[in-house]
Amino acid sequence: AVQRVGFITLLRKEIIRICRIWPQTLLPSAITMSLYFLIFGNFIGNKIGTIQSVSYIEFIVPGLIMMAIITSAYANVSASLFSAKFQNNIEELMISPLSTLTILLGFLSGGIFRSMIVGVIVTLVSLFFAPLEIYNLTIIIVTTILTSLFFSLAGFFNALFAKSFDDISIIPTFVLTPLTYLGGVFYSISLLPPFWQKLSLINPILYIVNCFRFGFIGITD
């Protein structure tokens, strides 16, 4: 009972935090993705035409939604945990009767909640730019949950070992962003030369984006 109440309390705290500072947690993703849809989808997409028998904007919509989910899950947990460390209130959790698993799940649930909300917001925004098709809803849901969980956990580890706010931004800037942009969000790897196709297969985000895209339009690299 103690662990359940503790988990619900941590989740409630994370939800209140996300909603209270929504201009920082929810609004930026909607604005950023709107610009991506407008510039890459409409302006550049009209020049490119189709990729794998679908319009360019339909091709990139699932990738952009997933990019927002990944960024939000990672950023939420890393910022929340490091803020608790920086403000020295993490000690209150450590001396509480809550288990380390309950504390971990509390932070991860906040990341999953934010990434889900952001995913819904970006999906709704995409409807203004492209028709939305759903090929397999189960794949979309499972991919979203597992991806949110994975990157929330990655954000937790980042914050756990971070010594300053600069350490929080190093991984997203120099690892996460390059892997995301090179993960097939804006292109199909079939368009790349053979060497770069093989190199792309090392990128785990490529598989996440392709799985998510398959759930929407039924095509994958």
Short mmCIF file of N, CA, C and O in Angstrom, two decimals, residues 114-207:
data_model
loop_
_atom_site.label_atom_id
_atom_site.label_comp_id
_atom_site.label_asym_id
_atom_site.label_seq_id
_atom_site.Cartn_x
_atom_site.Cartn_y
_atom_site.Cartn_z
N ARG A 114 4.31 12.65 -20.43
CA ARG A 114 4.60 13.83 -21.26
C ARG A 114 4.77 13.44 -22.73
O ARG A 114 4.24 14.12 -23.62
N SER A 115 5.49 12.36 -22.99
CA SER A 115 5.71 11.96 -24.38
C SER A 115 4.41 11.55 -25.06
O SER A 115 4.21 11.82 -26.25
N MET A 116 3.50 10.94 -24.30
CA MET A 116 2.20 10.56 -24.87
C MET A 116 1.39 11.81 -25.24
O MET A 116 0.80 11.89 -26.33
N ILE A 117 1.36 12.79 -24.31
CA ILE A 117 0.62 14.02 -24.58
C ILE A 117 1.22 14.75 -25.78
O ILE A 117 0.50 15.23 -26.66
N VAL A 118 2.55 14.84 -25.81
CA VAL A 118 3.22 15.50 -26.93
C VAL A 118 2.93 14.77 -28.24
O VAL A 118 2.68 15.38 -29.28
N GLY A 119 2.95 13.43 -28.18
CA GLY A 119 2.65 12.64 -29.37
C GLY A 119 1.26 12.93 -29.91
O GLY A 119 1.06 13.07 -31.12
N VAL A 120 0.28 13.04 -29.00
CA VAL A 120 -1.10 13.35 -29.41
C VAL A 120 -1.17 14.75 -30.01
O VAL A 120 -1.82 14.97 -31.05
N ILE A 121 -0.49 15.72 -29.36
CA ILE A 121 -0.51 17.10 -29.84
C ILE A 121 0.09 17.20 -31.24
O ILE A 121 -0.49 17.83 -32.15
N VAL A 122 1.25 16.58 -31.44
CA VAL A 122 1.91 16.64 -32.75
C VAL A 122 1.08 15.92 -33.81
O VAL A 122 1.00 16.35 -34.96
N THR A 123 0.44 14.83 -33.42
CA THR A 123 -0.43 14.10 -34.35
C THR A 123 -1.60 14.98 -34.79
O THR A 123 -1.94 15.03 -35.99
N LEU A 124 -2.20 15.70 -33.84
CA LEU A 124 -3.30 16.61 -34.18
C LEU A 124 -2.83 17.75 -35.08
O LEU A 124 -3.53 18.15 -36.01
N VAL A 125 -1.62 18.26 -34.79
CA VAL A 125 -1.05 19.31 -35.63
C VAL A 125 -0.84 18.81 -37.06
O VAL A 125 -1.09 19.52 -38.03
N SER A 126 -0.39 17.57 -37.17
CA SER A 126 -0.10 17.01 -38.51
C SER A 126 -1.35 16.91 -39.38
O SER A 126 -1.25 16.91 -40.61
N LEU A 127 -2.52 16.84 -38.74
CA LEU A 127 -3.76 16.74 -39.51
C LEU A 127 -4.03 17.98 -40.34
O LEU A 127 -4.77 17.93 -41.33
N PHE A 128 -3.43 19.11 -39.96
CA PHE A 128 -3.59 20.35 -40.73
C PHE A 128 -2.73 20.34 -42.00
O PHE A 128 -2.93 21.18 -42.88
N PHE A 129 -1.79 19.39 -42.07
CA PHE A 129 -0.84 19.39 -43.18
C PHE A 129 -0.95 18.14 -44.06
O PHE A 129 -0.56 18.19 -45.23
N ALA A 130 -1.44 17.05 -43.50
CA ALA A 130 -1.48 15.81 -44.28
C ALA A 130 -2.59 14.91 -43.78
O ALA A 130 -2.91 14.92 -42.58
N PRO A 131 -3.18 14.10 -44.66
CA PRO A 131 -4.18 13.12 -44.21
C PRO A 131 -3.50 12.03 -43.38
O PRO A 131 -2.37 11.64 -43.66
N LEU A 132 -4.18 11.59 -42.35
CA LEU A 132 -3.59 10.61 -41.44
C LEU A 132 -4.23 9.25 -41.66
O LEU A 132 -5.46 9.11 -41.57
N GLU A 133 -3.42 8.26 -41.95
CA GLU A 133 -3.90 6.90 -42.11
C GLU A 133 -3.31 6.03 -41.00
O GLU A 133 -2.20 6.27 -40.53
N ILE A 134 -4.06 5.03 -40.59
CA ILE A 134 -3.58 4.10 -39.56
C ILE A 134 -3.64 2.70 -40.13
O ILE A 134 -4.72 2.17 -40.40
N TYR A 135 -2.48 2.11 -40.34
CA TYR A 135 -2.39 0.77 -40.91
C TYR A 135 -2.53 -0.29 -39.82
O TYR A 135 -3.19 -1.30 -40.02
N ASN A 136 -1.87 -0.06 -38.67
CA ASN A 136 -1.94 -1.03 -37.57
C ASN A 136 -1.83 -0.26 -36.25
O ASN A 136 -0.75 0.16 -35.85
N LEU A 137 -2.95 -0.06 -35.57
CA LEU A 137 -2.98 0.72 -34.34
C LEU A 137 -2.18 0.06 -33.22
O LEU A 137 -1.55 0.74 -32.41
N THR A 138 -2.19 -1.26 -33.17
CA THR A 138 -1.46 -1.97 -32.11
C THR A 138 0.03 -1.67 -32.18
O THR A 138 0.67 -1.42 -31.15
N ILE A 139 0.58 -1.70 -33.38
CA ILE A 139 2.01 -1.41 -33.55
C ILE A 139 2.32 0.02 -33.12
O ILE A 139 3.33 0.29 -32.47
N ILE A 140 1.43 0.96 -33.45
CA ILE A 140 1.63 2.36 -33.07
C ILE A 140 1.67 2.50 -31.55
O ILE A 140 2.56 3.14 -30.99
N ILE A 141 0.71 1.89 -30.86
CA ILE A 141 0.62 2.00 -29.40
C ILE A 141 1.81 1.35 -28.73
O ILE A 141 2.45 1.93 -27.84
N VAL A 142 2.15 0.13 -29.14
CA VAL A 142 3.26 -0.60 -28.52
C VAL A 142 4.58 0.12 -28.75
O VAL A 142 5.40 0.27 -27.83
N THR A 143 4.80 0.59 -29.98
CA THR A 143 6.04 1.31 -30.28
C THR A 143 6.15 2.59 -29.46
O THR A 143 7.22 2.92 -28.95
N THR A 144 5.04 3.30 -29.32
CA THR A 144 5.04 4.54 -28.55
C THR A 144 5.37 4.29 -27.09
O THR A 144 6.22 4.98 -26.50
N ILE A 145 4.74 3.29 -26.49
CA ILE A 145 4.97 2.99 -25.07
C ILE A 145 6.40 2.53 -24.83
O ILE A 145 7.08 3.02 -23.91
N LEU A 146 6.89 1.61 -25.64
CA LEU A 146 8.24 1.07 -25.44
C LEU A 146 9.31 2.14 -25.68
O LEU A 146 10.30 2.23 -24.95
N THR A 147 9.09 2.97 -26.71
CA THR A 147 10.05 4.04 -26.99
C THR A 147 10.07 5.07 -25.87
O THR A 147 11.13 5.52 -25.44
N SER A 148 8.89 5.45 -25.38
CA SER A 148 8.80 6.40 -24.28
C SER A 148 9.50 5.85 -23.04
O SER A 148 10.23 6.57 -22.36
N LEU A 149 9.29 4.57 -22.76
CA LEU A 149 9.92 3.95 -21.60
C LEU A 149 11.43 3.91 -21.74
O LEU A 149 12.17 4.25 -20.81
N PHE A 150 11.90 3.55 -22.92
CA PHE A 150 13.34 3.42 -23.15
C PHE A 150 14.05 4.76 -22.99
O PHE A 150 15.06 4.87 -22.29
N PHE A 151 13.52 5.80 -23.62
CA PHE A 151 14.19 7.09 -23.58
C PHE A 151 13.95 7.82 -22.26
O PHE A 151 14.76 8.67 -21.88
N SER A 152 12.88 7.50 -21.56
CA SER A 152 12.72 8.00 -20.20
C SER A 152 13.80 7.42 -19.30
O SER A 152 14.40 8.12 -18.47
N LEU A 153 14.07 6.13 -19.48
CA LEU A 153 15.12 5.47 -18.70
C LEU A 153 16.49 6.04 -19.05
O LEU A 153 17.34 6.24 -18.17
N ALA A 154 16.71 6.31 -20.33
CA ALA A 154 17.98 6.92 -20.76
C ALA A 154 18.15 8.30 -20.13
O ALA A 154 19.24 8.67 -19.68
N GLY A 155 17.07 9.08 -20.08
CA GLY A 155 17.12 10.39 -19.44
C GLY A 155 17.39 10.28 -17.96
O GLY A 155 18.08 11.12 -17.38
N PHE A 156 16.86 9.24 -17.33
CA PHE A 156 17.09 9.01 -15.90
C PHE A 156 18.58 8.76 -15.63
O PHE A 156 19.16 9.32 -14.70
N PHE A 157 19.18 7.92 -16.45
CA PHE A 157 20.61 7.62 -16.27
C PHE A 157 21.47 8.86 -16.52
O PHE A 157 22.47 9.09 -15.83
N ASN A 158 21.09 9.66 -17.51
CA ASN A 158 21.82 10.89 -17.79
C ASN A 158 21.81 11.81 -16.56
O ASN A 158 22.85 12.31 -16.14
N ALA A 159 20.62 12.01 -15.99
CA ALA A 159 20.50 12.89 -14.83
C ALA A 159 21.16 12.30 -13.60
O ALA A 159 21.68 13.03 -12.74
N LEU A 160 21.17 10.99 -13.52
CA LEU A 160 21.75 10.32 -12.34
C LEU A 160 23.24 10.61 -12.22
O LEU A 160 23.75 10.81 -11.10
N PHE A 161 23.93 10.67 -13.35
CA PHE A 161 25.38 10.87 -13.32
C PHE A 161 25.79 12.30 -13.66
O PHE A 161 26.97 12.62 -13.62
N ALA A 162 24.82 13.15 -14.01
CA ALA A 162 25.14 14.53 -14.37
C ALA A 162 25.60 15.32 -13.14
O ALA A 162 25.06 15.17 -12.05
N LYS A 163 26.59 16.17 -13.35
CA LYS A 163 27.12 17.02 -12.28
C LYS A 163 26.66 18.47 -12.43
O LYS A 163 26.73 19.24 -11.48
N SER A 164 26.22 18.84 -13.62
CA SER A 164 25.76 20.21 -13.86
C SER A 164 24.70 20.18 -14.95
O SER A 164 24.48 19.16 -15.59
N PHE A 165 24.05 21.34 -15.16
CA PHE A 165 23.04 21.42 -16.20
C PHE A 165 23.65 21.22 -17.59
O PHE A 165 22.96 20.77 -18.50
N ASP A 166 24.91 21.54 -17.74
CA ASP A 166 25.58 21.32 -19.03
C ASP A 166 25.63 19.83 -19.36
O ASP A 166 25.53 19.45 -20.53
N ASP A 167 25.81 19.00 -18.33
CA ASP A 167 25.86 17.55 -18.57
C ASP A 167 24.53 17.01 -19.07
O ASP A 167 24.48 15.98 -19.73
N ILE A 168 23.45 17.71 -18.72
CA ILE A 168 22.12 17.28 -19.16
C ILE A 168 21.95 17.48 -20.67
O ILE A 168 21.26 16.71 -21.34
N SER A 169 22.60 18.50 -21.20
CA SER A 169 22.42 18.83 -22.62
C SER A 169 23.41 18.14 -23.54
O SER A 169 23.21 18.14 -24.77
N ILE A 170 24.47 17.55 -23.00
CA ILE A 170 25.50 16.95 -23.84
C ILE A 170 24.96 15.78 -24.65
O ILE A 170 25.13 15.71 -25.88
N ILE A 171 24.29 14.83 -23.98
CA ILE A 171 23.78 13.64 -24.67
C ILE A 171 22.73 13.99 -25.72
O ILE A 171 22.82 13.55 -26.88
N PRO A 172 21.71 14.80 -25.40
CA PRO A 172 20.73 15.17 -26.44
C PRO A 172 21.36 15.89 -27.62
O PRO A 172 20.97 15.67 -28.77
N THR A 173 22.33 16.75 -27.36
CA THR A 173 22.92 17.57 -28.42
C THR A 173 23.84 16.76 -29.32
O THR A 173 23.77 16.86 -30.55
N PHE A 174 24.72 15.96 -28.71
CA PHE A 174 25.77 15.30 -29.48
C PHE A 174 25.49 13.82 -29.80
O PHE A 174 26.21 13.23 -30.60
N VAL A 175 24.47 13.25 -29.19
CA VAL A 175 24.15 11.85 -29.46
C VAL A 175 22.72 11.69 -29.98
O VAL A 175 22.50 11.17 -31.08
N LEU A 176 21.77 12.16 -29.20
CA LEU A 176 20.36 11.92 -29.52
C LEU A 176 19.92 12.63 -30.80
O LEU A 176 19.30 12.01 -31.68
N THR A 177 20.24 13.91 -30.92
CA THR A 177 19.83 14.67 -32.11
C THR A 177 20.43 14.12 -33.40
O THR A 177 19.70 13.90 -34.38
N PRO A 178 21.76 13.87 -33.46
CA PRO A 178 22.31 13.29 -34.70
C PRO A 178 21.70 11.94 -35.06
O PRO A 178 21.40 11.69 -36.24
N LEU A 179 21.52 11.07 -34.05
CA LEU A 179 20.95 9.75 -34.33
C LEU A 179 19.51 9.88 -34.84
O LEU A 179 19.08 9.12 -35.71
N THR A 180 18.77 10.85 -34.31
CA THR A 180 17.39 11.04 -34.73
C THR A 180 17.31 11.56 -36.16
O THR A 180 16.56 11.05 -36.99
N TYR A 181 18.12 12.56 -36.47
CA TYR A 181 18.11 13.13 -37.82
C TYR A 181 18.62 12.13 -38.85
O TYR A 181 18.23 12.19 -40.03
N LEU A 182 19.50 11.23 -38.43
CA LEU A 182 20.03 10.21 -39.35
C LEU A 182 19.26 8.89 -39.23
O LEU A 182 19.71 7.87 -39.73
N GLY A 183 18.10 8.93 -38.57
CA GLY A 183 17.33 7.72 -38.34
C GLY A 183 16.20 7.49 -39.32
O GLY A 183 15.25 6.77 -39.02
N GLY A 184 16.27 8.11 -40.48
CA GLY A 184 15.26 7.88 -41.50
C GLY A 184 13.99 8.68 -41.31
O GLY A 184 12.95 8.33 -41.86
N VAL A 185 14.06 9.75 -40.51
CA VAL A 185 12.88 10.60 -40.32
C VAL A 185 12.51 11.31 -41.61
O VAL A 185 11.35 11.37 -42.01
N PHE A 186 13.51 11.86 -42.30
CA PHE A 186 13.26 12.69 -43.48
C PHE A 186 13.54 11.98 -44.80
O PHE A 186 13.39 12.59 -45.85
N TYR A 187 13.98 10.74 -44.75
CA TYR A 187 14.32 10.05 -46.00
C TYR A 187 14.26 8.54 -45.80
O TYR A 187 14.25 8.06 -44.67
N SER A 188 14.20 7.84 -46.90
CA SER A 188 14.30 6.39 -46.88
C SER A 188 15.75 6.01 -47.14
O SER A 188 16.41 6.59 -48.00
N ILE A 189 16.26 5.05 -46.38
CA ILE A 189 17.67 4.68 -46.56
C ILE A 189 17.91 4.01 -47.90
O ILE A 189 19.06 3.86 -48.33
N SER A 190 16.85 3.62 -48.60
CA SER A 190 17.01 3.05 -49.93
C SER A 190 17.54 4.08 -50.92
O SER A 190 18.04 3.73 -51.99
N LEU A 191 17.42 5.36 -50.55
CA LEU A 191 17.92 6.43 -51.42
C LEU A 191 19.41 6.67 -51.22
O LEU A 191 20.03 7.42 -51.98
N LEU A 192 19.99 6.05 -50.19
CA LEU A 192 21.40 6.27 -49.88
C LEU A 192 22.30 5.32 -50.66
O LEU A 192 21.86 4.24 -51.08
N PRO A 193 23.57 5.67 -50.85
CA PRO A 193 24.53 4.74 -51.42
C PRO A 193 24.68 3.51 -50.52
O PRO A 193 24.41 3.58 -49.31
N PRO A 194 25.12 2.37 -51.07
CA PRO A 194 25.21 1.12 -50.29
C PRO A 194 25.98 1.26 -48.98
O PRO A 194 25.56 0.70 -47.95
N PHE A 195 27.10 1.97 -49.00
CA PHE A 195 27.90 2.12 -47.78
C PHE A 195 27.10 2.80 -46.67
O PHE A 195 27.08 2.35 -45.52
N TRP A 196 26.41 3.87 -47.00
CA TRP A 196 25.65 4.62 -46.01
C TRP A 196 24.40 3.87 -45.58
O TRP A 196 23.90 4.04 -44.46
N GLN A 197 23.88 3.03 -46.47
CA GLN A 197 22.75 2.18 -46.07
C GLN A 197 23.17 1.21 -44.96
O GLN A 197 22.48 1.06 -43.95
N LYS A 198 24.33 0.59 -45.15
CA LYS A 198 24.82 -0.36 -44.15
C LYS A 198 25.17 0.35 -42.85
O LYS A 198 24.93 -0.16 -41.75
N LEU A 199 25.73 1.54 -42.96
CA LEU A 199 26.07 2.31 -41.77
C LEU A 199 24.82 2.73 -41.01
O LEU A 199 24.81 2.75 -39.77
N SER A 200 23.77 3.03 -41.74
CA SER A 200 22.52 3.45 -41.11
C SER A 200 21.90 2.34 -40.27
O SER A 200 21.18 2.60 -39.30
N LEU A 201 22.19 1.09 -40.64
CA LEU A 201 21.61 -0.05 -39.92
C LEU A 201 22.13 -0.18 -38.49
O LEU A 201 21.58 -0.92 -37.69
N ILE A 202 23.20 0.55 -38.17
CA ILE A 202 23.73 0.54 -36.81
C ILE A 202 22.89 1.42 -35.89
O ILE A 202 22.87 1.22 -34.68
N ASN A 203 22.19 2.38 -36.48
CA ASN A 203 21.42 3.36 -35.72
C ASN A 203 20.12 2.74 -35.19
O ASN A 203 19.23 2.41 -35.97
N PRO A 204 19.96 2.61 -33.87
CA PRO A 204 18.74 1.98 -33.34
C PRO A 204 17.48 2.79 -33.59
O PRO A 204 16.38 2.22 -33.70
N ILE A 205 17.62 4.12 -33.71
CA ILE A 205 16.44 4.95 -33.93
C ILE A 205 15.83 4.69 -35.31
O ILE A 205 14.64 4.88 -35.52
N LEU A 206 16.65 4.23 -36.24
CA LEU A 206 16.14 3.87 -37.57
C LEU A 206 15.04 2.82 -37.47
O LEU A 206 14.00 2.92 -38.13
N TYR A 207 15.25 1.83 -36.61
CA TYR A 207 14.27 0.75 -36.45
C TYR A 207 13.01 1.24 -35.75
O TYR A 207 11.90 0.81 -36.06
#
